[in-house]
mmCIF file of C-alpha atoms and ligand atoms in Angstrom:
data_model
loop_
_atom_site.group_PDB
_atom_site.id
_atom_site.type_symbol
_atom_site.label_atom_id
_atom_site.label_comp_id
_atom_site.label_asym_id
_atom_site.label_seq_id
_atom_site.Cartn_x
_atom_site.Cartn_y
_atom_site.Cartn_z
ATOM 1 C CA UNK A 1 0.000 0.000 0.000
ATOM 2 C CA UNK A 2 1.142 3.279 -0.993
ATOM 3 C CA UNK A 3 1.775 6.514 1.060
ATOM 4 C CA UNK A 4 -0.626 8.946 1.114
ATOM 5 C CA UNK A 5 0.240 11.624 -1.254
ATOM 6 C CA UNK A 6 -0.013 15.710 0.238
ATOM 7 C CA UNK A 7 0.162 18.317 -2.080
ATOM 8 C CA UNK A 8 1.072 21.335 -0.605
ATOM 9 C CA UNK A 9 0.017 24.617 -3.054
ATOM 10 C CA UNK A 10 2.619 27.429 -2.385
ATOM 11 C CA UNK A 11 5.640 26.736 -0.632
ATOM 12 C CA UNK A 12 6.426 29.972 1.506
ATOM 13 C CA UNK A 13 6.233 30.771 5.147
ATOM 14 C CA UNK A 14 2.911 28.568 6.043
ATOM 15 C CA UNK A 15 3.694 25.923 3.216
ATOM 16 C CA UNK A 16 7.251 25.064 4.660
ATOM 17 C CA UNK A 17 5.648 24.596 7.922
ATOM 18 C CA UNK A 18 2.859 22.575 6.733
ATOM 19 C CA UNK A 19 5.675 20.446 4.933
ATOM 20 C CA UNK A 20 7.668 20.223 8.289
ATOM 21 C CA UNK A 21 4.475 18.829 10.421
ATOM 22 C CA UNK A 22 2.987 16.757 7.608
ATOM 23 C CA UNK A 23 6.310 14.669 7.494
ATOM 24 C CA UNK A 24 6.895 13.945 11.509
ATOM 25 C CA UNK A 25 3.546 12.978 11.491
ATOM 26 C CA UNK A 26 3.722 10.655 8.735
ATOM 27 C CA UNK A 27 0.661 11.654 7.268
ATOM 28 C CA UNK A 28 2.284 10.583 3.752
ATOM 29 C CA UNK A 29 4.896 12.009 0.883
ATOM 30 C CA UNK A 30 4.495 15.458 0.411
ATOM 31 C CA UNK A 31 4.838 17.761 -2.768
ATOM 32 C CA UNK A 32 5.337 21.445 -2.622
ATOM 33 C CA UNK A 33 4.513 23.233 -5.570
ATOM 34 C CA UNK A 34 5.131 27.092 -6.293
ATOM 35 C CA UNK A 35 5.630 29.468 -9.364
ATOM 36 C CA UNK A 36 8.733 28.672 -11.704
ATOM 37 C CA UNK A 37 10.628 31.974 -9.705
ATOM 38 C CA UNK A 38 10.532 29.997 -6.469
ATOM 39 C CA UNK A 39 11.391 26.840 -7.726
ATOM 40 C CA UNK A 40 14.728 26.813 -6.138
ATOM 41 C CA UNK A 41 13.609 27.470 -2.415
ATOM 42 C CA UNK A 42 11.057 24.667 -2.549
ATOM 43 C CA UNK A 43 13.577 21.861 -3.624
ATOM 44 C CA UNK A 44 15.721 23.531 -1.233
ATOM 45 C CA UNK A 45 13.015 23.460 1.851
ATOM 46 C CA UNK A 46 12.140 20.193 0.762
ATOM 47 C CA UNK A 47 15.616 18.731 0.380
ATOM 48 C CA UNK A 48 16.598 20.344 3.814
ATOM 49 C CA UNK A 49 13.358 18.264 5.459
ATOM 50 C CA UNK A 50 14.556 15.478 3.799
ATOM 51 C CA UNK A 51 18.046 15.647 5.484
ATOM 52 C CA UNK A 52 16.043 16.611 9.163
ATOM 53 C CA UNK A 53 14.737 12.814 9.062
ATOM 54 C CA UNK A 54 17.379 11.086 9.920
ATOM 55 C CA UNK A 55 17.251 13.050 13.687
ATOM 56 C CA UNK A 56 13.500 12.904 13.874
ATOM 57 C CA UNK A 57 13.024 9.678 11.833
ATOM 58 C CA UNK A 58 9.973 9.922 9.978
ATOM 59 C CA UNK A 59 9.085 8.215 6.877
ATOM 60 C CA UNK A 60 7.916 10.445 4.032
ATOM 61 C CA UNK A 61 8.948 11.768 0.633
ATOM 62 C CA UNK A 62 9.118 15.046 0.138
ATOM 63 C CA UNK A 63 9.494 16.916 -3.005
ATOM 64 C CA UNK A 64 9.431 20.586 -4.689
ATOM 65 C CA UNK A 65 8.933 21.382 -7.696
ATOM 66 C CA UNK A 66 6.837 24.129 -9.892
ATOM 67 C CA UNK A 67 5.518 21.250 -12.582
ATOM 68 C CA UNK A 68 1.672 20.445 -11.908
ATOM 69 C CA UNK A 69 2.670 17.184 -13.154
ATOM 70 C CA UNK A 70 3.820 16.345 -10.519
ATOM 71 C CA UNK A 71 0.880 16.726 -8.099
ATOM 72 C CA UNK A 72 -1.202 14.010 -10.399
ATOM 73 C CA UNK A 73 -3.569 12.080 -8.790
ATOM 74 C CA UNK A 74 -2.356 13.869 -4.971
ATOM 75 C CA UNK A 75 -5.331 12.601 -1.667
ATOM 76 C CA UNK A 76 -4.937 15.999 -0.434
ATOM 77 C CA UNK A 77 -4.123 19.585 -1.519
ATOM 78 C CA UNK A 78 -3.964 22.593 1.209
ATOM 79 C CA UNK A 79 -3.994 25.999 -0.616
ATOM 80 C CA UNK A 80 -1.355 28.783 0.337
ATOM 81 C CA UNK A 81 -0.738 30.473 -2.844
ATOM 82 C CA UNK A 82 -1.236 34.151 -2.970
ATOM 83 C CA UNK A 83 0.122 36.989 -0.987
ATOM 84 C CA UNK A 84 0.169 37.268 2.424
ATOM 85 C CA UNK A 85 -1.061 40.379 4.304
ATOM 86 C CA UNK A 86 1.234 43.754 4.918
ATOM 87 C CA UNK A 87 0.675 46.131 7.722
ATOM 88 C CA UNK A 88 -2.160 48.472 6.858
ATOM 89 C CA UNK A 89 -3.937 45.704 4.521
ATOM 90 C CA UNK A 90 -6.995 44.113 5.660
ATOM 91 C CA UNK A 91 -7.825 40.495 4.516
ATOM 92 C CA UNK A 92 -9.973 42.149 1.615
ATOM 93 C CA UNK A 93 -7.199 44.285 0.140
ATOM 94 C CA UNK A 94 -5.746 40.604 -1.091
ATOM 95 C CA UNK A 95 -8.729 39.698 -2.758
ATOM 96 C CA UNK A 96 -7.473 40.727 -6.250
ATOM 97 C CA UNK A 97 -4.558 39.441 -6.599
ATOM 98 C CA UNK A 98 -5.161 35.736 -5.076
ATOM 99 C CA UNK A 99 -8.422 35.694 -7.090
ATOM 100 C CA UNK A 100 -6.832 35.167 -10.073
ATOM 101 C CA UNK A 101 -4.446 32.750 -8.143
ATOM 102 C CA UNK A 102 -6.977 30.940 -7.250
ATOM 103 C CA UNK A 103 -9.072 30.754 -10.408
ATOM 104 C CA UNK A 104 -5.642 29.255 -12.134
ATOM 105 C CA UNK A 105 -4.792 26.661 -8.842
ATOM 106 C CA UNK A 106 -7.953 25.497 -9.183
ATOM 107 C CA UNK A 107 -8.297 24.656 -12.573
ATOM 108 C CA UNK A 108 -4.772 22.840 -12.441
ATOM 109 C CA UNK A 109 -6.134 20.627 -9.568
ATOM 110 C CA UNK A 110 -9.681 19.766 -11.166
ATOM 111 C CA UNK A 111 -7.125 18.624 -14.026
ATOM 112 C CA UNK A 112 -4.846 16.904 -11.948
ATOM 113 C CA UNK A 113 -6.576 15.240 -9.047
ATOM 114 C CA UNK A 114 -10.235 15.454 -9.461
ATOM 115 C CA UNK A 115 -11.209 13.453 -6.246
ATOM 116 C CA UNK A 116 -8.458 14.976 -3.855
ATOM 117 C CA UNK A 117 -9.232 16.976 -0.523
ATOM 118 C CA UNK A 118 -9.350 20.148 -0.595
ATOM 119 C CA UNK A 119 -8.326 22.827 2.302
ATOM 120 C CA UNK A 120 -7.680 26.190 0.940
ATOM 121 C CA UNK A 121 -5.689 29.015 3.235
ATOM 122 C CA UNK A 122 -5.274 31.969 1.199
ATOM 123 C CA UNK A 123 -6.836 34.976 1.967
ATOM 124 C CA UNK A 124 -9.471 36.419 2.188
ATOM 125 C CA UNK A 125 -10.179 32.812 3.324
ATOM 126 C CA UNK A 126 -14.053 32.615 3.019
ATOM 127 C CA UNK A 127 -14.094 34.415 -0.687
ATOM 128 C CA UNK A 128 -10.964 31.834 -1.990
ATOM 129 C CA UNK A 129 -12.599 28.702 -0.391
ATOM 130 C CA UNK A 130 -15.930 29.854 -2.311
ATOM 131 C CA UNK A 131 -13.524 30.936 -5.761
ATOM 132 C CA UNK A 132 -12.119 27.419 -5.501
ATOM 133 C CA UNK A 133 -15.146 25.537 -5.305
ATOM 134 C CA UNK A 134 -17.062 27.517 -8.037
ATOM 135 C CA UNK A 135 -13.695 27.146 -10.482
ATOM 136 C CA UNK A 136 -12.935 23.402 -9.947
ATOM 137 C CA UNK A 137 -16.756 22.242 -9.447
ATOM 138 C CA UNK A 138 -15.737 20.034 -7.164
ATOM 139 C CA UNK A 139 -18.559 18.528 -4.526
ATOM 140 C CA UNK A 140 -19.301 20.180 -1.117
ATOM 141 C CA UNK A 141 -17.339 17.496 0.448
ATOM 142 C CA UNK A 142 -14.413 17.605 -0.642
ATOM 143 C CA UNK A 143 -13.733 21.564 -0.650
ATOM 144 C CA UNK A 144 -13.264 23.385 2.669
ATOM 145 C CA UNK A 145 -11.108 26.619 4.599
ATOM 146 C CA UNK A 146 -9.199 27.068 7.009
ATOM 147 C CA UNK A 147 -10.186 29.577 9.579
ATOM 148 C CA UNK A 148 -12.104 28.463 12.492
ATOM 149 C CA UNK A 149 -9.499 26.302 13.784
ATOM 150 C CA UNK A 150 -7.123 28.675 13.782
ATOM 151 C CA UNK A 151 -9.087 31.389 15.379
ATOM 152 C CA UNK A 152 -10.596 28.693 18.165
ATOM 153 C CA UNK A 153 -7.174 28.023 18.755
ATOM 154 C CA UNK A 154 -6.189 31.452 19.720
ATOM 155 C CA UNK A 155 -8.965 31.997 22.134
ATOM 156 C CA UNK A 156 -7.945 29.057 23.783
ATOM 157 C CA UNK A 157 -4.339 29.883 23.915
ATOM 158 C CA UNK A 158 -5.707 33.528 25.273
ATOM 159 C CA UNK A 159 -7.807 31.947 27.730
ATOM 160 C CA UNK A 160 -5.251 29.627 29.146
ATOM 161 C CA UNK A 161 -2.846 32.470 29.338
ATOM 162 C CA UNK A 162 -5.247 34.380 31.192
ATOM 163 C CA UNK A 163 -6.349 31.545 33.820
ATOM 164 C CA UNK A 164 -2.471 29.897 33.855
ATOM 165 C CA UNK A 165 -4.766 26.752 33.378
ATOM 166 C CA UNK A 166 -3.624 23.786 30.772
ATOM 167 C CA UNK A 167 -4.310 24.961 27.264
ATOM 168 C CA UNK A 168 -4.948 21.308 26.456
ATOM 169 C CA UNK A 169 -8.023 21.667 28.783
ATOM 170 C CA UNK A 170 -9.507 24.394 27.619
ATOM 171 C CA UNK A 171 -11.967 24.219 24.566
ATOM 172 C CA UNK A 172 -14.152 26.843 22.806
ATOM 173 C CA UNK A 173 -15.310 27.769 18.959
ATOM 174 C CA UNK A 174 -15.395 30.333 17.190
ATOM 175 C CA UNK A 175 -17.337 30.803 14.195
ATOM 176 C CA UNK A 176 -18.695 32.872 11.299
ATOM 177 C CA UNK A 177 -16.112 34.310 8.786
ATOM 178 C CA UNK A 178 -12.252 34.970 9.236
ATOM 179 C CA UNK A 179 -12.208 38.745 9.993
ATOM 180 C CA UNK A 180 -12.686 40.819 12.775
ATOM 181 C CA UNK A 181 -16.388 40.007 12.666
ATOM 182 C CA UNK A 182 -15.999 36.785 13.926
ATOM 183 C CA UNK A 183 -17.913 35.388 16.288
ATOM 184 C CA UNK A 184 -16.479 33.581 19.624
ATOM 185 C CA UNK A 185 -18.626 31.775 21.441
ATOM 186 C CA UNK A 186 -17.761 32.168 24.660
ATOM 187 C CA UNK A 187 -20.765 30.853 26.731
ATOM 188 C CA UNK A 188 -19.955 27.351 25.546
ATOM 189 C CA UNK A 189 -16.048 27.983 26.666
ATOM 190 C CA UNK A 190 -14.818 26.046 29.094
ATOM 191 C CA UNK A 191 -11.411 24.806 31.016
ATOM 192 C CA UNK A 192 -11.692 21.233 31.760
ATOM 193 C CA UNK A 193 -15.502 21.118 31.664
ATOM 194 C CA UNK A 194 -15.549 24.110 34.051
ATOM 195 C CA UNK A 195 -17.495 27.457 32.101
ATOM 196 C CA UNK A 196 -15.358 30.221 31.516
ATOM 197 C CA UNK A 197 -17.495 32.728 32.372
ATOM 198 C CA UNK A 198 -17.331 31.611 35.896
ATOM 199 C CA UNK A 199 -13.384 31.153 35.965
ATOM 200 C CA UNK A 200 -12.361 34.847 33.912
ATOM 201 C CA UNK A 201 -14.306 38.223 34.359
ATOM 202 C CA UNK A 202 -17.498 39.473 31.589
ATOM 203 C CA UNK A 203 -14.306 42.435 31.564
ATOM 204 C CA UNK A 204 -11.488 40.173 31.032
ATOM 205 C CA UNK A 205 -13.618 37.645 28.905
ATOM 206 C CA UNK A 206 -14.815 40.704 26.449
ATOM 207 C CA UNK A 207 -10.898 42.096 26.195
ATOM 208 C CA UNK A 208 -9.714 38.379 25.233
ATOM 209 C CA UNK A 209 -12.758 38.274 22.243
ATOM 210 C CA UNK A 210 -11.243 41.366 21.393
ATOM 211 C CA UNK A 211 -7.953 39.998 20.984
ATOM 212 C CA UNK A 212 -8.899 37.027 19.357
ATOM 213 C CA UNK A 213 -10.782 38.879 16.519
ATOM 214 C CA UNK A 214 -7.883 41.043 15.894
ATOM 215 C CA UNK A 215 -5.132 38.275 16.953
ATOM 216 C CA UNK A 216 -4.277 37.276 12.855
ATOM 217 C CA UNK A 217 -3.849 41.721 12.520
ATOM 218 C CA UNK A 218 -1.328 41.680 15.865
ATOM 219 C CA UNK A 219 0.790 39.116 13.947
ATOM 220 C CA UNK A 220 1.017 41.089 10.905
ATOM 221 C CA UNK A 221 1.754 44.259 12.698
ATOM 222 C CA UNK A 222 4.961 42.736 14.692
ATOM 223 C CA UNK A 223 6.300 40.722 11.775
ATOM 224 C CA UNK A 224 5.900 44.220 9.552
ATOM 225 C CA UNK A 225 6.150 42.003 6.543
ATOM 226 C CA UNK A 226 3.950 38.384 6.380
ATOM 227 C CA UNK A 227 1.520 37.319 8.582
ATOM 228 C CA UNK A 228 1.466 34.163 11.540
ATOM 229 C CA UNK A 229 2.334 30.675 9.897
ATOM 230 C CA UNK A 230 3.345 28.248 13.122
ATOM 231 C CA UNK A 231 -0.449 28.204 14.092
ATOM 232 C CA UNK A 232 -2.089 28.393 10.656
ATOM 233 C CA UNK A 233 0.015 25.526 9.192
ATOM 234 C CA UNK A 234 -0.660 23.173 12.728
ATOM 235 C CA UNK A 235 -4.562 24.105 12.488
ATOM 236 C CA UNK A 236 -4.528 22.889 8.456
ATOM 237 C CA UNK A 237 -2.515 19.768 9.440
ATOM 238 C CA UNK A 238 -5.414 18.869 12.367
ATOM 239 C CA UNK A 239 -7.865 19.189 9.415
ATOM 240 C CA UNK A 240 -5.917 17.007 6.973
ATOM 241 C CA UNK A 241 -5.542 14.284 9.730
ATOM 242 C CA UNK A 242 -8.629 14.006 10.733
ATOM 243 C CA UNK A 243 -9.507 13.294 6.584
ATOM 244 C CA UNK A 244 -6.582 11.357 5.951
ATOM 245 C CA UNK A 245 -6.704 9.238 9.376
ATOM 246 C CA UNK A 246 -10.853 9.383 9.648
ATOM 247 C CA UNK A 247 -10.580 10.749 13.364
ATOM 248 C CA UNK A 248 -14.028 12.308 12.479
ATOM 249 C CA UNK A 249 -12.375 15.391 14.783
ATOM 250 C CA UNK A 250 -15.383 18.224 15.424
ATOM 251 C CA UNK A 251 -13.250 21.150 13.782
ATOM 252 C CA UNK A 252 -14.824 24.621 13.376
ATOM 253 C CA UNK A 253 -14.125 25.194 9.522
ATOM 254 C CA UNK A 254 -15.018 27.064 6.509
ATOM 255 C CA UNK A 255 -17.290 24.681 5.389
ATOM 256 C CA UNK A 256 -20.578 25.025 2.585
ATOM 257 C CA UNK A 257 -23.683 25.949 4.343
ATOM 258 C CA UNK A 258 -27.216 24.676 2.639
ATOM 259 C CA UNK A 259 -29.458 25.979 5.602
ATOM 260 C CA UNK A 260 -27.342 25.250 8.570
ATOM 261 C CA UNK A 261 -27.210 28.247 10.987
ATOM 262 C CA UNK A 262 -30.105 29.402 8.299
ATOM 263 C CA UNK A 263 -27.171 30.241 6.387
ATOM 264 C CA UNK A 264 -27.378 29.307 2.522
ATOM 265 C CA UNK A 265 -24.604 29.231 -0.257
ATOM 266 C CA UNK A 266 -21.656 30.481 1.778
ATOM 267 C CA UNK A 267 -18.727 29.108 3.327
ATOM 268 C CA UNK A 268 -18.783 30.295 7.048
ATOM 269 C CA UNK A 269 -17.038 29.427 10.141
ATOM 270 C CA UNK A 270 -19.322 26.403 11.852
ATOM 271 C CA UNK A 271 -18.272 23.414 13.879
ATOM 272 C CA UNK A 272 -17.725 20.476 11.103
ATOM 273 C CA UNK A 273 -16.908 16.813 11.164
ATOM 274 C CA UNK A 274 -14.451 16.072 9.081
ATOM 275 C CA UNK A 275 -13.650 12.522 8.358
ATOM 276 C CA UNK A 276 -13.079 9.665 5.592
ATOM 277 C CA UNK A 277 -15.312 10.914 3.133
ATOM 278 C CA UNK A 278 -14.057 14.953 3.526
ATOM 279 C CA UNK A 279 -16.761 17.263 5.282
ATOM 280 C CA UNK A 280 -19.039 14.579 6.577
ATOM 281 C CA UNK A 281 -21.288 16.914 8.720
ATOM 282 C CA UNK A 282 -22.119 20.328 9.885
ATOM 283 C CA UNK A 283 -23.160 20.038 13.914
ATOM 284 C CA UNK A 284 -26.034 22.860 14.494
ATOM 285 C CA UNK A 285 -27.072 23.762 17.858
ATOM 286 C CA UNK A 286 -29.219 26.900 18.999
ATOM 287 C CA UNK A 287 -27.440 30.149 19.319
ATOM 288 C CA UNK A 288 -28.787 33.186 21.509
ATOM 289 C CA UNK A 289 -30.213 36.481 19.722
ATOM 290 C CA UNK A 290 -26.988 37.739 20.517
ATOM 291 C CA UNK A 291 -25.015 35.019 18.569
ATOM 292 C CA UNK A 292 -27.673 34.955 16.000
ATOM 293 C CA UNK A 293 -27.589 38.600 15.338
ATOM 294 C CA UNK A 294 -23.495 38.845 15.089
ATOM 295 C CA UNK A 295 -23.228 35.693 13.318
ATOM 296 C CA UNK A 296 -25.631 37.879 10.561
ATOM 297 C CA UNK A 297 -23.313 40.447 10.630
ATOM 298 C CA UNK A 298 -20.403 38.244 9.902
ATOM 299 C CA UNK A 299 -22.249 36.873 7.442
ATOM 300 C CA UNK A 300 -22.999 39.922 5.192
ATOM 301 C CA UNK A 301 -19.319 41.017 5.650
ATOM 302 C CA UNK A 302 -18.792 36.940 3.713
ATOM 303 C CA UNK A 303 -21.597 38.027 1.262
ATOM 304 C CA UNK A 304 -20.217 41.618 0.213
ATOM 305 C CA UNK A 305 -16.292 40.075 -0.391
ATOM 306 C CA UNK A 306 -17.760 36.566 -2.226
ATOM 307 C CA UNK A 307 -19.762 38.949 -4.167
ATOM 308 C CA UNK A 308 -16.731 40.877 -4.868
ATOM 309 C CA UNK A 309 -14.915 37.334 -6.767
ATOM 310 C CA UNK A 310 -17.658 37.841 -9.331
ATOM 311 C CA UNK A 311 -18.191 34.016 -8.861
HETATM 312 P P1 A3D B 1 4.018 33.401 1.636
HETATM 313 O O1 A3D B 1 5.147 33.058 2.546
HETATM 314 O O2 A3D B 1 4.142 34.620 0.816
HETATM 315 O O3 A3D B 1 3.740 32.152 0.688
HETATM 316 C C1 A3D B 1 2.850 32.192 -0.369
HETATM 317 C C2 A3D B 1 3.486 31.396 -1.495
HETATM 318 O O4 A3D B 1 2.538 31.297 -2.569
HETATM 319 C C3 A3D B 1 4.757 32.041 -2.067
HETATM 320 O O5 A3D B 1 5.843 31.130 -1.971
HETATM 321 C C4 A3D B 1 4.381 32.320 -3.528
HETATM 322 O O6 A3D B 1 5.454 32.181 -4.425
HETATM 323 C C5 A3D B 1 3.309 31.260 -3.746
HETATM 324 N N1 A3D B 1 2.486 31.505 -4.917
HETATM 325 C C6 A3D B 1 2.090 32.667 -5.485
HETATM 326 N N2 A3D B 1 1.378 32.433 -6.592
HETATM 327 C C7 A3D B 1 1.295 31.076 -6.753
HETATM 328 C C8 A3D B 1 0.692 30.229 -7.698
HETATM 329 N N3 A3D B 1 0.016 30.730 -8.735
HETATM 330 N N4 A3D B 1 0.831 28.901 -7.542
HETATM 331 C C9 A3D B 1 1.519 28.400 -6.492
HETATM 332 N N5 A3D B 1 2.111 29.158 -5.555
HETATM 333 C C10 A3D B 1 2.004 30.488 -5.677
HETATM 334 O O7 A3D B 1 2.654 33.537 2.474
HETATM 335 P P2 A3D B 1 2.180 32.703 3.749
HETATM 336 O O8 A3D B 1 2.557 31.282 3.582
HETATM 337 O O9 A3D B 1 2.589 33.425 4.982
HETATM 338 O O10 A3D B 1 0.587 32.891 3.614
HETATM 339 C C11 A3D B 1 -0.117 32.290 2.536
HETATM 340 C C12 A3D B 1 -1.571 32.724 2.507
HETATM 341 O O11 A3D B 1 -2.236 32.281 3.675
HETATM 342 C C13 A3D B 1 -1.806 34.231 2.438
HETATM 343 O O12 A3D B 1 -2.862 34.515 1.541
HETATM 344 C C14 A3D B 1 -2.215 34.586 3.856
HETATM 345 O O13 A3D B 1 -3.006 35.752 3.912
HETATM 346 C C15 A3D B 1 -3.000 33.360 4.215
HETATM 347 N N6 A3D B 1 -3.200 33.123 5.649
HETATM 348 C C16 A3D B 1 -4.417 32.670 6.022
HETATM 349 C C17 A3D B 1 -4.668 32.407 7.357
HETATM 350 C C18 A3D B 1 -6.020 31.917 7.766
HETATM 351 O O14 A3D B 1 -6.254 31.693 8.923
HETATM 352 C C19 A3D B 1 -7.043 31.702 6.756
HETATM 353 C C20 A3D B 1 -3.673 32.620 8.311
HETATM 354 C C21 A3D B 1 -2.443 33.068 7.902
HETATM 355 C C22 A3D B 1 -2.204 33.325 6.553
#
């Protein structure tokens, strides 16, 4: 039985990482692909992670190359190409430019692996999950972003910063798009089954949804050029496990809503299984007024930018 094959779109900051974790977890041979220009520094990355294995001593391929050949018939694609975000640029500001990236990635994987899974990255991360999906025409299943487990995993590192408690016990969502209008849900946090809102203050609590909102934006600022990659790379890893390995994990993701969360048409932040057979499930649950009325909001901020693509 063959390896698992992990095609990794865009090499840079994220995609080297994503390279990195995919290999010491064995989750199969890896390809990174990127433009003809950077051709060189993603044989180099992955002939460097190729040379890490003897001290770690995982099994797993891993290749570079700029040749969409070479991505044939790959289980798995996660989607980094574009730009990444400069100081003063919101997620929207990349719209244009990764658009057309996307249009042309996704064309070149409907060609090459028509039944692979599908996790797209690039921002602005509910608008390119929706681009690829319209472009390739691939099912609902099989195409899904990025977001909410990145942003769930930064309220929880807040949260057990905040209480000094395990960050392994603490567990939370949040949903709706990836931009400052998304929506954590912090009745339902909790650290170790314990609520939060009885463990932090409503002042502290509302400070650390603040933070978490705008936690991708104080990245960007300190870096002054890029934007976070550790995180975003570990949280697309989780979701290709889970596929590749059938954990059936409960993941909050940019998945395609057909009347969940009375939501229709759009990919949105909501808690999704994600298993053998791709997105397997979208778990609903009631949400307050409150929750209802800023997961709207969130939700015509998704509307206005997909409706930008044109798609
Ligand atoms: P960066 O290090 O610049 O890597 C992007 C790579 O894409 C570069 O190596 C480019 O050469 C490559 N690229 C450009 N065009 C193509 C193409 N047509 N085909 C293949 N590769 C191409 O950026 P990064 O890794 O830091 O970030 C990548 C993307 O992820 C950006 O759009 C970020 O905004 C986004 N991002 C999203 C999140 C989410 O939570 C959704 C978090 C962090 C970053």
């Amino acid at each position: 039985m063959s390896r698992p094959k992990i095609s990794l779109i865009g090499g840079g900051q994220i995609g080297g990482n994503l390279a990195l974790l995919a290999a010491q977890k064995e989750l199969g041979d890896v390809v990174i692909f990127d433009i003809p220009k950077a051709e060189g520094m993603v044989k180099g990355k992955a002939l460097d992670l190729m040379q890490l294995r003897p001290h770690d001593g995982y099994d797993a391929d891993i290749t570079g190359t700029s040749d969409w050949n070479d991505v044939k018939d790959s289980d798995v694609f996660i989607i980094t190409a574009g730009i990444p975000r400069k100081p003063g640029m919101d997620r929207e500001d990349l719209l244009g430019i990764n658009l057309s990236i996307m249009k042309d990635v996704a064309s070149n994987i409907k060609e090459q692996a028509p039944n692979s899974f599908v996790i797209v990255i690039s921002n602005p991360l509910d608008a390119m999950v929706y681009a690829f999906y319209k472009v390739s025409g691939f099912s609902k299943n099989k195409v899904v972003g990025m977001a909410g487990a990145l942003d769930s995993g930064r309220f929880r590192a807040f949260i057990a910063m905040e209480t000094g408690l395990s960050v392994q016990d603490v567990t939370c969502m949040v949903l709706g798009g990836h931009g400052d209008t998304m929506v954590p849900i912090t009745r339902l946090a909790t650290v170790g089954g314990v609520p939060v809102t009885s463990l932090i203050s409503a002042e502290r609590l509302a400070e650390i949804e603040k933070r978490t909102r705008f936690a991708g934006g104080e990245i960007v600022k300190l870096f002054g050029n890029g934007s976070a990659f550790y995180a975003p790379a570990q949280s697309a890893i989780e979701m290709a496990e889970s596929y590749l390995r059938d954990k059936k994990r409960v993941i909050p993701c940019a998945s395609l809503c057909e009347g969940e969360f009375g939501i229709d048409g759009y990919f949105i932040g909501v808690p999704t299984v994600i298993g053998s057979d791709g997105v397997e499930k979208i778990l609903e649950f009631e949400l307050t007024d409150h929750e209802k009325t800023e997961l709207n909001n969130t939700l015509e901020v998704v509307k206005k930018t997909v409706k930008e693509t044109g798609l």
